[in-house]
Backbone as a printed PyTorch tensor [residue, N CA C, xyz], in Angstrom:
tensor([[[ 13.9960, -81.0820,   2.4400],
         [ 14.8240, -80.4060,   1.4710],
         [ 14.0300, -80.2640,   0.1750]],

        [[ 13.9480, -79.0630,  -0.3200],
         [ 13.1800, -78.7850,  -1.5290],
         [ 13.9650, -79.2080,  -2.7610]],

        [[ 13.2200, -79.7120,  -3.7380],
         [ 13.8420, -80.0350,  -5.0270],
         [ 14.1170, -78.7590,  -5.7900]],

        [[ 15.3310, -78.6350,  -6.2410],
         [ 15.6700, -77.4640,  -7.0590],
         [ 15.7190, -77.8880,  -8.5080]],

        [[ 15.0010, -77.1610,  -9.3260],
         [ 15.0190, -77.4420, -10.7550],
         [ 16.3590, -76.9880, -11.3290]],

        [[ 16.8950, -77.8130, -12.1700],
         [ 18.1560, -77.4710, -12.8120],
         [ 17.8920, -76.4190, -13.8870]],

        [[ 18.6820, -75.3550, -13.8650],
         [ 18.5050, -74.2750, -14.8300],
         [ 18.9540, -74.7430, -16.2120]],

        [[ 18.0720, -74.5780, -17.1730],
         [ 18.3770, -74.9580, -18.5410],
         [ 18.9200, -73.7330, -19.2740]],

        [[ 20.0640, -73.9000, -19.8690],
         [ 20.6570, -72.8180, -20.6460],
         [ 20.5040, -73.1740, -22.1210]],

        [[ 19.7260, -72.3860, -22.8220],
         [ 19.4950, -72.6370, -24.2380],
         [ 20.7030, -72.2030, -25.0580]],

        [[ 20.9240, -72.8320, -26.2010],
         [ 22.0570, -72.4230, -27.0300],
         [ 21.8620, -71.0070, -27.5880]],

        [[ 22.9710, -70.3000, -27.6440],
         [ 23.0150, -69.0030, -28.3010],
         [ 23.3310, -69.2840, -29.7660]],

        [[ 22.5740, -68.6780, -30.6630],
         [ 22.8200, -68.8580, -32.0880],
         [ 23.3060, -67.5320, -32.6570]],

        [[ 24.4250, -67.5880, -33.3630],
         [ 25.0530, -66.3850, -33.8940],
         [ 24.3920, -65.8660, -35.1570]],

        [[ 25.0890, -64.9370, -35.7940],
         [ 24.5900, -64.2250, -36.9650],
         [ 25.2210, -64.7650, -38.2470]],

        [[ 24.6090, -64.4030, -39.3510],
         [ 25.2160, -64.6660, -40.6590],
         [ 26.4580, -63.7850, -40.8000]],

        [[ 27.3660, -64.1700, -41.6650],
         [ 28.5710, -63.3450, -41.8170],
         [ 28.2800, -62.0330, -42.5410]],

        [[ 29.0930, -61.0340, -42.2370],
         [ 29.1540, -59.8220, -43.0560],
         [ 30.1720, -60.1820, -44.1230]],

        [[ 29.7340, -60.1990, -45.3600],
         [ 30.6030, -60.7190, -46.4140],
         [ 30.5900, -59.8050, -47.6300]],

        [[ 31.6630, -59.0330, -47.8110],
         [ 31.7530, -58.2100, -49.0180],
         [ 31.8940, -59.0870, -50.2570]],

        [[ 31.6110, -58.5250, -51.4070],
         [ 31.7620, -59.2680, -52.6560],
         [ 33.1980, -59.7620, -52.8170]],

        [[ 34.1450, -58.9310, -52.4290],
         [ 35.5580, -59.3170, -52.5350],
         [ 36.2460, -58.9670, -51.2110]],

        [[ 36.2020, -59.9170, -50.2970],
         [ 36.8220, -59.7050, -48.9850],
         [ 38.3150, -60.0110, -49.0620]],

        [[ 39.0980, -59.2560, -48.3160],
         [ 40.5410, -59.4900, -48.2220],
         [ 40.9290, -60.0700, -46.8760]],

        [[ 40.1840, -59.7110, -45.8400],
         [ 40.4590, -60.2210, -44.4990],
         [ 39.1590, -60.7020, -43.8660]],

        [[ 39.3290, -61.6220, -42.9330],
         [ 38.2060, -62.1370, -42.1580],
         [ 38.5080, -61.8760, -40.7000]],

        [[ 37.6010, -61.1820, -40.0250],
         [ 37.7010, -60.9410, -38.5920],
         [ 36.7110, -61.8860, -37.9120]],

        [[ 37.2280, -62.6800, -36.9750],
         [ 36.3920, -63.6560, -36.2780],
         [ 36.3330, -63.3700, -34.7880]],

        [[ 35.1160, -63.2960, -34.2700],
         [ 34.8960, -63.2340, -32.8370],
         [ 34.5320, -64.6210, -32.3340]],

        [[ 33.9190, -64.6850, -31.1670],
         [ 33.5420, -65.9740, -30.5960],
         [ 32.0670, -66.2810, -30.8310]],

        [[ 31.2120, -65.4620, -30.2300],
         [ 29.7650, -65.6520, -30.2320],
         [ 29.1550, -64.3270, -29.8010]],

        [[ 28.0410, -63.9050, -30.4020],
         [ 27.4700, -62.6080, -30.0080],
         [ 27.1330, -62.5300, -28.5200]],

        [[ 27.3520, -61.3420, -27.9620],
         [ 27.0180, -61.0920, -26.5610],
         [ 25.5060, -60.9450, -26.3950]],

        [[ 25.0760, -60.8630, -25.1560],
         [ 23.6570, -60.6430, -24.8650],
         [ 23.1860, -59.3500, -25.5300]],

        [[ 23.9850, -58.2760, -25.4280],
         [ 23.6080, -56.9920, -26.0470],
         [ 23.5490, -57.1180, -27.5650]],

        [[ 24.5010, -57.8150, -28.1570],
         [ 24.4980, -57.9960, -29.6100],
         [ 23.2760, -58.7800, -30.0560]],

        [[ 22.9570, -59.8320, -29.3210],
         [ 21.7670, -60.6250, -29.6630],
         [ 20.4990, -59.7850, -29.5540]],

        [[ 20.4060, -58.9700, -28.5180],
         [ 19.2170, -58.1320, -28.3190],
         [ 19.0470, -57.1260, -29.4550]],

        [[ 20.1680, -56.6010, -29.9570],
         [ 20.1080, -55.5970, -31.0270],
         [ 20.2580, -56.1930, -32.4240]],

        [[ 20.5750, -57.5110, -32.4890],
         [ 20.8190, -58.1940, -33.7770],
         [ 21.9310, -57.4880, -34.5470]],

        [[ 23.0100, -57.1410, -33.8330],
         [ 24.1540, -56.4360, -34.4140],
         [ 25.4490, -56.9860, -33.8310]],

        [[ 26.4330, -57.1250, -34.6830],
         [ 27.7630, -57.4660, -34.1810],
         [ 28.2700, -56.3370, -33.2810]],

        [[ 28.8560, -56.7080, -32.1710],
         [ 29.5390, -55.7880, -31.2500],
         [ 28.6490, -54.6150, -30.8110]],

        [[ 27.4540, -54.9500, -30.3330],
         [ 26.4780, -53.9170, -29.9730],
         [ 26.6580, -53.3590, -28.5670]],

        [[ 27.4270, -54.0190, -27.7130],
         [ 27.6100, -53.4870, -26.3610],
         [ 28.2360, -52.1000, -26.4660]],

        [[ 27.6830, -51.1020, -25.8000],
         [ 28.1780, -49.7270, -25.9710],
         [ 29.6400, -49.5280, -25.5560]],

        [[ 30.1710, -50.4240, -24.7290],
         [ 31.5740, -50.2680, -24.3230],
         [ 32.5180, -51.1800, -25.0960]],

        [[ 31.9830, -51.9490, -26.0490],
         [ 32.8640, -52.7740, -26.8710],
         [ 33.6480, -51.8530, -27.7940]],

        [[ 34.9240, -52.0760, -27.9150],
         [ 35.8150, -51.1740, -28.6670],
         [ 35.8630, -51.4770, -30.1580]],

        [[ 35.1780, -52.5140, -30.6230],
         [ 35.3070, -52.9070, -32.0280],
         [ 34.9700, -51.7750, -32.9970]],

        [[ 33.7910, -51.2040, -32.8740],
         [ 33.3840, -50.1780, -33.8380],
         [ 34.2100, -48.9030, -33.7170]],

        [[ 34.5140, -48.4010, -32.5230],
         [ 35.4000, -47.2360, -32.4510],
         [ 36.7800, -47.5010, -33.0620]],

        [[ 37.3060, -48.7060, -32.8490],
         [ 38.6120, -49.0310, -33.4350],
         [ 38.5190, -49.0990, -34.9560]],

        [[ 37.5160, -49.7820, -35.4780],
         [ 37.3530, -49.8630, -36.9390],
         [ 37.1600, -48.4770, -37.5410]],

        [[ 36.3860, -47.6400, -36.8600],
         [ 36.1540, -46.2790, -37.3460],
         [ 37.4700, -45.5070, -37.4250]],

        [[ 38.2820, -45.6400, -36.3970],
         [ 39.5780, -44.9560, -36.3920],
         [ 40.4870, -45.4920, -37.4940]],

        [[ 40.5390, -46.8020, -37.6560],
         [ 41.4370, -47.4130, -38.6330],
         [ 41.0150, -47.1520, -40.0730]],

        [[ 39.7140, -47.1230, -40.3030],
         [ 39.2060, -47.0190, -41.6690],
         [ 38.7240, -45.6240, -42.0320]],

        [[ 38.6830, -44.7180, -41.0570],
         [ 38.3230, -43.3360, -41.3430],
         [ 36.8430, -43.0820, -41.5160]],

        [[ 36.0300, -43.6140, -40.6170],
         [ 34.6030, -43.2880, -40.6440],
         [ 34.1600, -42.9330, -39.2350]],

        [[ 32.9600, -42.4070, -39.1190],
         [ 32.4050, -41.9740, -37.8440],
         [ 31.7980, -43.1770, -37.1170]],

        [[ 32.2850, -43.4680, -35.9310],
         [ 31.8100, -44.6160, -35.1560],
         [ 30.3420, -44.4880, -34.7630]],

        [[ 29.7880, -43.2840, -34.8220],
         [ 28.3840, -43.1060, -34.4400],
         [ 27.4200, -43.3110, -35.6170]],

        [[ 27.9420, -43.7050, -36.7680],
         [ 27.0590, -44.0120, -37.8940],
         [ 26.0770, -45.1010, -37.4970]],

        [[ 24.9730, -45.1670, -38.1880],
         [ 24.0150, -46.2560, -37.9670],
         [ 24.7050, -47.5810, -38.2770]],

        [[ 24.2250, -48.6430, -37.6560],
         [ 24.8450, -49.9590, -37.8050],
         [ 25.0130, -50.3510, -39.2740]],

        [[ 23.9860, -50.1880, -40.0780],
         [ 24.0650, -50.5720, -41.4940],
         [ 25.1780, -49.8080, -42.2100]],

        [[ 25.3910, -48.5560, -41.8370],
         [ 26.4500, -47.7680, -42.4580],
         [ 27.8320, -48.2230, -41.9930]],

        [[ 27.9570, -48.6190, -40.7330],
         [ 29.2390, -49.1470, -40.2430],
         [ 29.5750, -50.4560, -40.9540]],

        [[ 28.5760, -51.3110, -41.1070],
         [ 28.7790, -52.5730, -41.8210],
         [ 29.1690, -52.2860, -43.2750]],

        [[ 28.5360, -51.3000, -43.8780],
         [ 28.8810, -50.9300, -45.2600],
         [ 30.3390, -50.4810, -45.3560]],

        [[ 30.8380, -49.8090, -44.3360],
         [ 32.2470, -49.3940, -44.3220],
         [ 33.1750, -50.6170, -44.2830]],

        [[ 32.8220, -51.6090, -43.4950],
         [ 33.6230, -52.8360, -43.4840],
         [ 33.6390, -53.4650, -44.8690]],

        [[ 32.4590, -53.5740, -45.4570],
         [ 32.3700, -54.1740, -46.7970],
         [ 33.1980, -53.3820, -47.8040]],

        [[ 33.0910, -52.0860, -47.7470],
         [ 33.8260, -51.2180, -48.6850],
         [ 35.3290, -51.4410, -48.5960]],

        [[ 35.7990, -51.7490, -47.4000],
         [ 37.2320, -51.9530, -47.1970],
         [ 37.6450, -53.4210, -47.3060]],

        [[ 36.7260, -54.2850, -47.6960],
         [ 37.0720, -55.6900, -47.9100],
         [ 37.2240, -56.5040, -46.6440]],

        [[ 36.4820, -56.1360, -45.5970],
         [ 36.5670, -56.8430, -44.3190],
         [ 35.3110, -57.6890, -44.1160]],

        [[ 35.5100, -58.9910, -44.0230],
         [ 34.4280, -59.9140, -43.6800],
         [ 34.4150, -60.0770, -42.1660]],

        [[ 33.2460, -60.3120, -41.6110],
         [ 33.0870, -60.3920, -40.1610],
         [ 32.1850, -61.5820, -39.8430]],

        [[ 32.6560, -62.4030, -38.9020],
         [ 31.8580, -63.5560, -38.4960],
         [ 32.3180, -63.9820, -37.1160]],

        [[ 31.7720, -65.0640, -36.6210],
         [ 32.1770, -65.6430, -35.3410],
         [ 32.6130, -67.0830, -35.5630]],

        [[ 33.4680, -67.5710, -34.6990],
         [ 33.8880, -68.9670, -34.7660],
         [ 32.6890, -69.8730, -34.4950]],

        [[ 31.8810, -69.5270, -33.5170],
         [ 30.7520, -70.3710, -33.1140],
         [ 29.4820, -70.0280, -33.8790]],

        [[ 28.8550, -71.0470, -34.4070],
         [ 27.5090, -70.8670, -34.9390],
         [ 26.5270, -70.8670, -33.7740]],

        [[ 26.7210, -71.8400, -32.8680],
         [ 25.8700, -71.9110, -31.6860],
         [ 26.6260, -72.6090, -30.5630]],

        [[ 26.2680, -72.2340, -29.3510],
         [ 26.8480, -72.8350, -28.1520],
         [ 26.0280, -72.4000, -26.9510]],

        [[ 26.1280, -73.1610, -25.9020],
         [ 25.4860, -72.7580, -24.6610],
         [ 26.4200, -71.8090, -23.9210]],

        [[ 25.8320, -70.7620, -23.3980],
         [ 26.6050, -69.7940, -22.6230],
         [ 25.6430, -69.0550, -21.7130]],

        [[ 25.9920, -68.9260, -20.4560],
         [ 25.2110, -68.1490, -19.5110],
         [ 25.8570, -66.7700, -19.4250]],

        [[ 25.1980, -65.7550, -19.9300],
         [ 25.7550, -64.4020, -19.9470],
         [ 26.5020, -64.1240, -21.2380]],

        [[ 27.4850, -63.2250, -21.1530],
         [ 28.1960, -62.7790, -22.3600],
         [ 29.6770, -63.1200, -22.3780]],

        [[ 30.2120, -63.5930, -21.2770],
         [ 31.6560, -63.8120, -21.2150],
         [ 32.0770, -65.0060, -22.0680]],

        [[ 33.1780, -64.8320, -22.7870],
         [ 33.7110, -65.9150, -23.6020],
         [ 34.0510, -67.1320, -22.7580]],

        [[ 34.5230, -66.8940, -21.5470],
         [ 34.8760, -67.9930, -20.6610],
         [ 33.6900, -68.8500, -20.2580]],

        [[ 32.4750, -68.3640, -20.4630],
         [ 31.2680, -69.1120, -20.1090],
         [ 30.7450, -69.9630, -21.2670]],

        [[ 31.4010, -69.8970, -22.4260],
         [ 30.9830, -70.7130, -23.5750],
         [ 31.2790, -72.1760, -23.2460]],

        [[ 30.2730, -72.9940, -23.3470],
         [ 30.4190, -74.4340, -23.0950],
         [ 30.7620, -75.1250, -24.4100]],

        [[ 31.7990, -75.9120, -24.3940],
         [ 32.2020, -76.5850, -25.6340],
         [ 31.3570, -77.8190, -25.9180]],

        [[ 30.7310, -78.3810, -24.8950],
         [ 29.8370, -79.5160, -25.1410],
         [ 28.6480, -79.0200, -25.9610]],

        [[ 28.4570, -79.5840, -27.1160],
         [ 27.3550, -79.1840, -27.9830],
         [ 27.6540, -77.9770, -28.8520]],

        [[ 28.8590, -77.4290, -28.7630],
         [ 29.2280, -76.2740, -29.5890],
         [ 29.1990, -76.6770, -31.0640]],

        [[ 28.6750, -75.8020, -31.8940],
         [ 28.6880, -76.0000, -33.3400],
         [ 29.4410, -74.8180, -33.9370]],

        [[ 30.5130, -75.1170, -34.6460],
         [ 31.3160, -74.0580, -35.2690],
         [ 30.6950, -73.6460, -36.5970]],

        [[ 30.9230, -72.3990, -36.9620],
         [ 30.5350, -71.9500, -38.2970],
         [ 31.4060, -72.6380, -39.3320]],

        [[ 30.9050, -72.7290, -40.5470],
         [ 31.6450, -73.3680, -41.6380],
         [ 32.6440, -72.3670, -42.2300]],

        [[ 33.6650, -72.0770, -41.4630],
         [ 34.6620, -71.1040, -41.8860],
         [ 35.4970, -71.6710, -43.0250]],

        [[ 35.7540, -72.9620, -43.0070],
         [ 36.4820, -73.5860, -44.1200],
         [ 35.7170, -73.3840, -45.4250]],

        [[ 34.4020, -73.5500, -45.3760],
         [ 33.5760, -73.3390, -46.5690],
         [ 33.5880, -71.8950, -47.0260]],

        [[ 33.5100, -70.9750, -46.0720],
         [ 33.5460, -69.5500, -46.4140],
         [ 34.8810, -69.2010, -47.0720]],

        [[ 35.9830, -69.6770, -46.5110],
         [ 37.3000, -69.3740, -47.0820],
         [ 37.4650, -69.9990, -48.4630]],

        [[ 36.9120, -71.1800, -48.6640],
         [ 36.9840, -71.8230, -49.9800],
         [ 36.1830, -71.0410, -51.0180]],

        [[ 35.0400, -70.4740, -50.5970],
         [ 34.2060, -69.6960, -51.5220],
         [ 34.7240, -68.2810, -51.7350]],

        [[ 35.5760, -67.8040, -50.8470],
         [ 36.1260, -66.4460, -50.9250],
         [ 37.6530, -66.5110, -50.9920]],

        [[ 38.2160, -66.9440, -52.1260],
         [ 39.6750, -67.0700, -52.2160],
         [ 40.4080, -65.7310, -52.1160]],

        [[ 39.6660, -64.6370, -52.1920],
         [ 40.2960, -63.3190, -52.0400],
         [ 40.6640, -63.0370, -50.5800]],

        [[ 40.1070, -63.8130, -49.6230],
         [ 40.4770, -63.6460, -48.2110],
         [ 41.8680, -64.2350, -48.0340]],

        [[ 42.7910, -63.3820, -47.6470],
         [ 44.1880, -63.7980, -47.5290],
         [ 44.7240, -63.7150, -46.1130]],

        [[ 43.8610, -63.3700, -45.1460],
         [ 44.3220, -63.2740, -43.7660],
         [ 43.1300, -63.3420, -42.8250]],

        [[ 43.3860, -63.9180, -41.6360],
         [ 42.3560, -64.0550, -40.6150],
         [ 42.8310, -63.3390, -39.3570]],

        [[ 41.9700, -62.4910, -38.8090],
         [ 42.2440, -61.7790, -37.5660],
         [ 41.2430, -62.2620, -36.5270]],

        [[ 41.7650, -62.7160, -35.3920],
         [ 40.9300, -63.2740, -34.3330],
         [ 40.7790, -62.2640, -33.2150]],

        [[ 39.5310, -61.9810, -32.8580],
         [ 39.2240, -60.9780, -31.8480],
         [ 39.3500, -61.6010, -30.4510]],

        [[ 40.5840, -61.6960, -29.9740],
         [ 40.8530, -62.1700, -28.6230],
         [ 41.3500, -63.5990, -28.5620]],

        [[ 41.8960, -63.9430, -27.4020],
         [ 42.4780, -65.2750, -27.2100],
         [ 41.4100, -66.3710, -27.1890]],

        [[ 40.2060, -66.0580, -26.7540],
         [ 39.1460, -67.0710, -26.7730],
         [ 38.7680, -67.4360, -28.2000]],

        [[ 38.6510, -66.4390, -29.0690],
         [ 38.3640, -66.7090, -30.4790],
         [ 39.4920, -67.5480, -31.0860]],

        [[ 40.7310, -67.2280, -30.7270],
         [ 41.8790, -67.9760, -31.2480],
         [ 41.8430, -69.4330, -30.7720]],

        [[ 41.5410, -69.6400, -29.4950],
         [ 41.4940, -71.0030, -28.9540],
         [ 40.3670, -71.8090, -29.6000]],

        [[ 39.2020, -71.2000, -29.7510],
         [ 38.0830, -71.8890, -30.3990],
         [ 38.4120, -72.1840, -31.8590]],

        [[ 39.0820, -71.2540, -32.5290],
         [ 39.4800, -71.4620, -33.9200],
         [ 40.4230, -72.6660, -34.0120]],

        [[ 41.4320, -72.6990, -33.1490],
         [ 42.3960, -73.8170, -33.1800],
         [ 41.7070, -75.1620, -32.9650]],

        [[ 40.7510, -75.1840, -32.0540],
         [ 40.1030, -76.4560, -31.7240],
         [ 39.0420, -76.8790, -32.7280]],

        [[ 38.2170, -75.9250, -33.1710],
         [ 37.0320, -76.2840, -33.9500],
         [ 37.1450, -76.0100, -35.4390]],

        [[ 38.0180, -75.1020, -35.8470],
         [ 38.0880, -74.7190, -37.2610],
         [ 39.3610, -75.2290, -37.9240]],

        [[ 40.5040, -74.9960, -37.3190],
         [ 41.7790, -75.3570, -37.9420],
         [ 41.8070, -76.7980, -38.4510]],

        [[ 41.2800, -77.7740, -37.6880],
         [ 41.3180, -79.1480, -38.1960],
         [ 40.4790, -79.3780, -39.4580]],

        [[ 39.5660, -78.4560, -39.7670],
         [ 38.6960, -78.6230, -40.9450],
         [ 39.2620, -77.9520, -42.1920]],

        [[ 40.3640, -77.2240, -42.0460],
         [ 40.8970, -76.4470, -43.1680],
         [ 41.7590, -77.3020, -44.0900]],

        [[ 41.5570, -77.1170, -45.3830],
         [ 42.4310, -77.7260, -46.3760],
         [ 43.8260, -77.1230, -46.2130]],

        [[ 44.8690, -77.8410, -46.6220],
         [ 46.2400, -77.3450, -46.4070],
         [ 46.4840, -75.9300, -46.9170]],

        [[ 45.9490, -75.5980, -48.0700],
         [ 46.1750, -74.2490, -48.6070],
         [ 45.4780, -73.1680, -47.7700]],

        [[ 44.4120, -73.5310, -47.0760],
         [ 43.7280, -72.5780, -46.2080],
         [ 44.3480, -72.5630, -44.8050]],

        [[ 44.8740, -73.6850, -44.3790],
         [ 45.5020, -73.7630, -43.0570],
         [ 46.7410, -72.8690, -42.9780]],

        [[ 47.3330, -72.5670, -44.1260],
         [ 48.5440, -71.7440, -44.1300],
         [ 48.2550, -70.2400, -44.2380]],

        [[ 46.9850, -69.8580, -44.2780],
         [ 46.6530, -68.4260, -44.3010],
         [ 47.2210, -67.7550, -43.0530]],

        [[ 47.7770, -66.5550, -43.2070],
         [ 48.2550, -65.8480, -42.0150],
         [ 47.1050, -65.5760, -41.0490]],

        [[ 47.3920, -65.7900, -39.7500],
         [ 46.4010, -65.5470, -38.6890],
         [ 47.0650, -64.7190, -37.6080]],

        [[ 46.3160, -63.7300, -37.1320],
         [ 46.7860, -62.9080, -36.0270],
         [ 45.7400, -62.9260, -34.9330]],

        [[ 46.1930, -63.1130, -33.7110],
         [ 45.3190, -62.9800, -32.5510],
         [ 45.4920, -61.5710, -32.0160]],

        [[ 44.4140, -60.8130, -32.0560],
         [ 44.4240, -59.4260, -31.5870],
         [ 43.7610, -59.3500, -30.2190]],

        [[ 44.0180, -58.2740, -29.4740],
         [ 43.3690, -58.1490, -28.1700],
         [ 41.8520, -58.0720, -28.3190]],

        [[ 41.1630, -58.7390, -27.4300],
         [ 39.7080, -58.6950, -27.4610],
         [ 39.2250, -57.2590, -27.3120]],

        [[ 38.2230, -56.9110, -28.1110],
         [ 37.6230, -55.5800, -28.0270],
         [ 36.5410, -55.5200, -26.9540]],

        [[ 36.2790, -56.6350, -26.3150],
         [ 35.2450, -56.7100, -25.2750],
         [ 35.5720, -55.8040, -24.0970]],

        [[ 34.5410, -55.2190, -23.4850],
         [ 34.7870, -54.4390, -22.2680],
         [ 35.3190, -55.3070, -21.1300]],

        [[ 35.1420, -56.6200, -21.2210],
         [ 35.6830, -57.5190, -20.1990],
         [ 37.2130, -57.5660, -20.2550]],

        [[ 37.7930, -57.1930, -21.3870],
         [ 39.2500, -57.1310, -21.5160],
         [ 39.6970, -55.7520, -21.0500]],

        [[ 39.8550, -55.6190, -19.7580],
         [ 40.2100, -54.3240, -19.1690],
         [ 41.7110, -54.2010, -18.9170]],

        [[ 42.4860, -55.1440, -19.4130],
         [ 43.9360, -55.0910, -19.1980],
         [ 44.6260, -54.1100, -20.1300]],

        [[ 43.9230, -53.6860, -21.1740],
         [ 44.4940, -52.7490, -22.1480],
         [ 43.5850, -51.5480, -22.3180]],

        [[ 44.1870, -50.4190, -22.6020],
         [ 43.4030, -49.2220, -22.9070],
         [ 42.8960, -49.3030, -24.3440]],

        [[ 41.9720, -48.4440, -24.6640],
         [ 41.4760, -48.3620, -26.0420],
         [ 42.6280, -48.0650, -27.0020]],

        [[ 43.5260, -47.1760, -26.6150],
         [ 44.6550, -46.8170, -27.4720],
         [ 45.5730, -48.0190, -27.7010]],

        [[ 45.8220, -48.8000, -26.6710],
         [ 46.6570, -49.9910, -26.8260],
         [ 45.9850, -51.0170, -27.7430]],

        [[ 44.6950, -51.2090, -27.5540],
         [ 43.9640, -52.1320, -28.4290],
         [ 44.0140, -51.6340, -29.8730]],

        [[ 43.7710, -50.3510, -30.0580],
         [ 43.7710, -49.7690, -31.3970],
         [ 45.1270, -49.9370, -32.0780]],

        [[ 46.1870, -49.7500, -31.3190],
         [ 47.5380, -49.8970, -31.8730],
         [ 47.7300, -51.3280, -32.3960]],

        [[ 47.2820, -52.3100, -31.6270],
         [ 47.4030, -53.7030, -32.0630],
         [ 46.5000, -54.0010, -33.2690]],

        [[ 45.2990, -53.4540, -33.2390],
         [ 44.3560, -53.6770, -34.3340],
         [ 44.7750, -52.9600, -35.6120]],

        [[ 45.7130, -52.0340, -35.5290],
         [ 46.1740, -51.3440, -36.7460],
         [ 46.8210, -52.3230, -37.7260]],

        [[ 47.1210, -53.5380, -37.2940],
         [ 47.6220, -54.5800, -38.2040],
         [ 46.6170, -54.8350, -39.3260]],

        [[ 45.3370, -54.7000, -39.0230],
         [ 44.3050, -54.8920, -40.0470],
         [ 44.4770, -53.8380, -41.1420]],

        [[ 44.6260, -52.5790, -40.7460],
         [ 44.7960, -51.4940, -41.7350],
         [ 46.0790, -51.6910, -42.5310]],

        [[ 47.1650, -52.0410, -41.8530],
         [ 48.4320, -52.2540, -42.5620],
         [ 48.3080, -53.3940, -43.5650]],

        [[ 47.6150, -54.4430, -43.1900],
         [ 47.4260, -55.5570, -44.0980],
         [ 46.6060, -55.1150, -45.3160]],

        [[ 45.5360, -54.3570, -45.0780],
         [ 44.7000, -53.8940, -46.1940],
         [ 45.4930, -52.9640, -47.1240]],

        [[ 46.3490, -52.1270, -46.5570],
         [ 47.1760, -51.2510, -47.3870],
         [ 48.1350, -52.0640, -48.2520]],

        [[ 48.6790, -53.1300, -47.6970],
         [ 49.5690, -54.0050, -48.4760],
         [ 48.8180, -54.6660, -49.6110]],

        [[ 47.5730, -55.0780, -49.3700],
         [ 46.7540, -55.7300, -50.3950],
         [ 46.4540, -54.7690, -51.5350]],

        [[ 46.1840, -53.4990, -51.1900],
         [ 45.8130, -52.5050, -52.2050],
         [ 46.9810, -52.1070, -53.0900]],

        [[ 48.2110, -52.3180, -52.6280],
         [ 49.3770, -51.9070, -53.4250],
         [ 49.7370, -52.9320, -54.4650]]])
């Protein structure tokens, strides 16, 4: 019987946050996908619905260059980050994220430094579960009471909803921003 070497899965390390000078909302994903890591861009998989949905909600062209799409988020007061700073994961599926050795981003610190953030939107149930386990216990009471919404994952792996259904749910972000501006 031949010895089989155990496959080593290196930790995936996420990106720095997209942080406007005055953010009103924070959108949190889980951890960048293989495509996102390869392109060094949030939501880079061509079938991920995040950018088309944001473009529809905020009124910009989804085919803009990445830097211009990020600038649109900043212009509208949307911060973007992931719950995980690093974790082991084989592939891109959220379900493959291993919690052993997971390191969460310092979201409590970000929220403390950005008191203008008044709401958190979680991109999918996996982001929500990771937030509850790894972030919520670190939040000061005044930050723990921030409104949080779990939105449908924009990942192409979430095939239970159409783009239109996802967009309808994600319109909560636009409604929240409109309330802030008034």
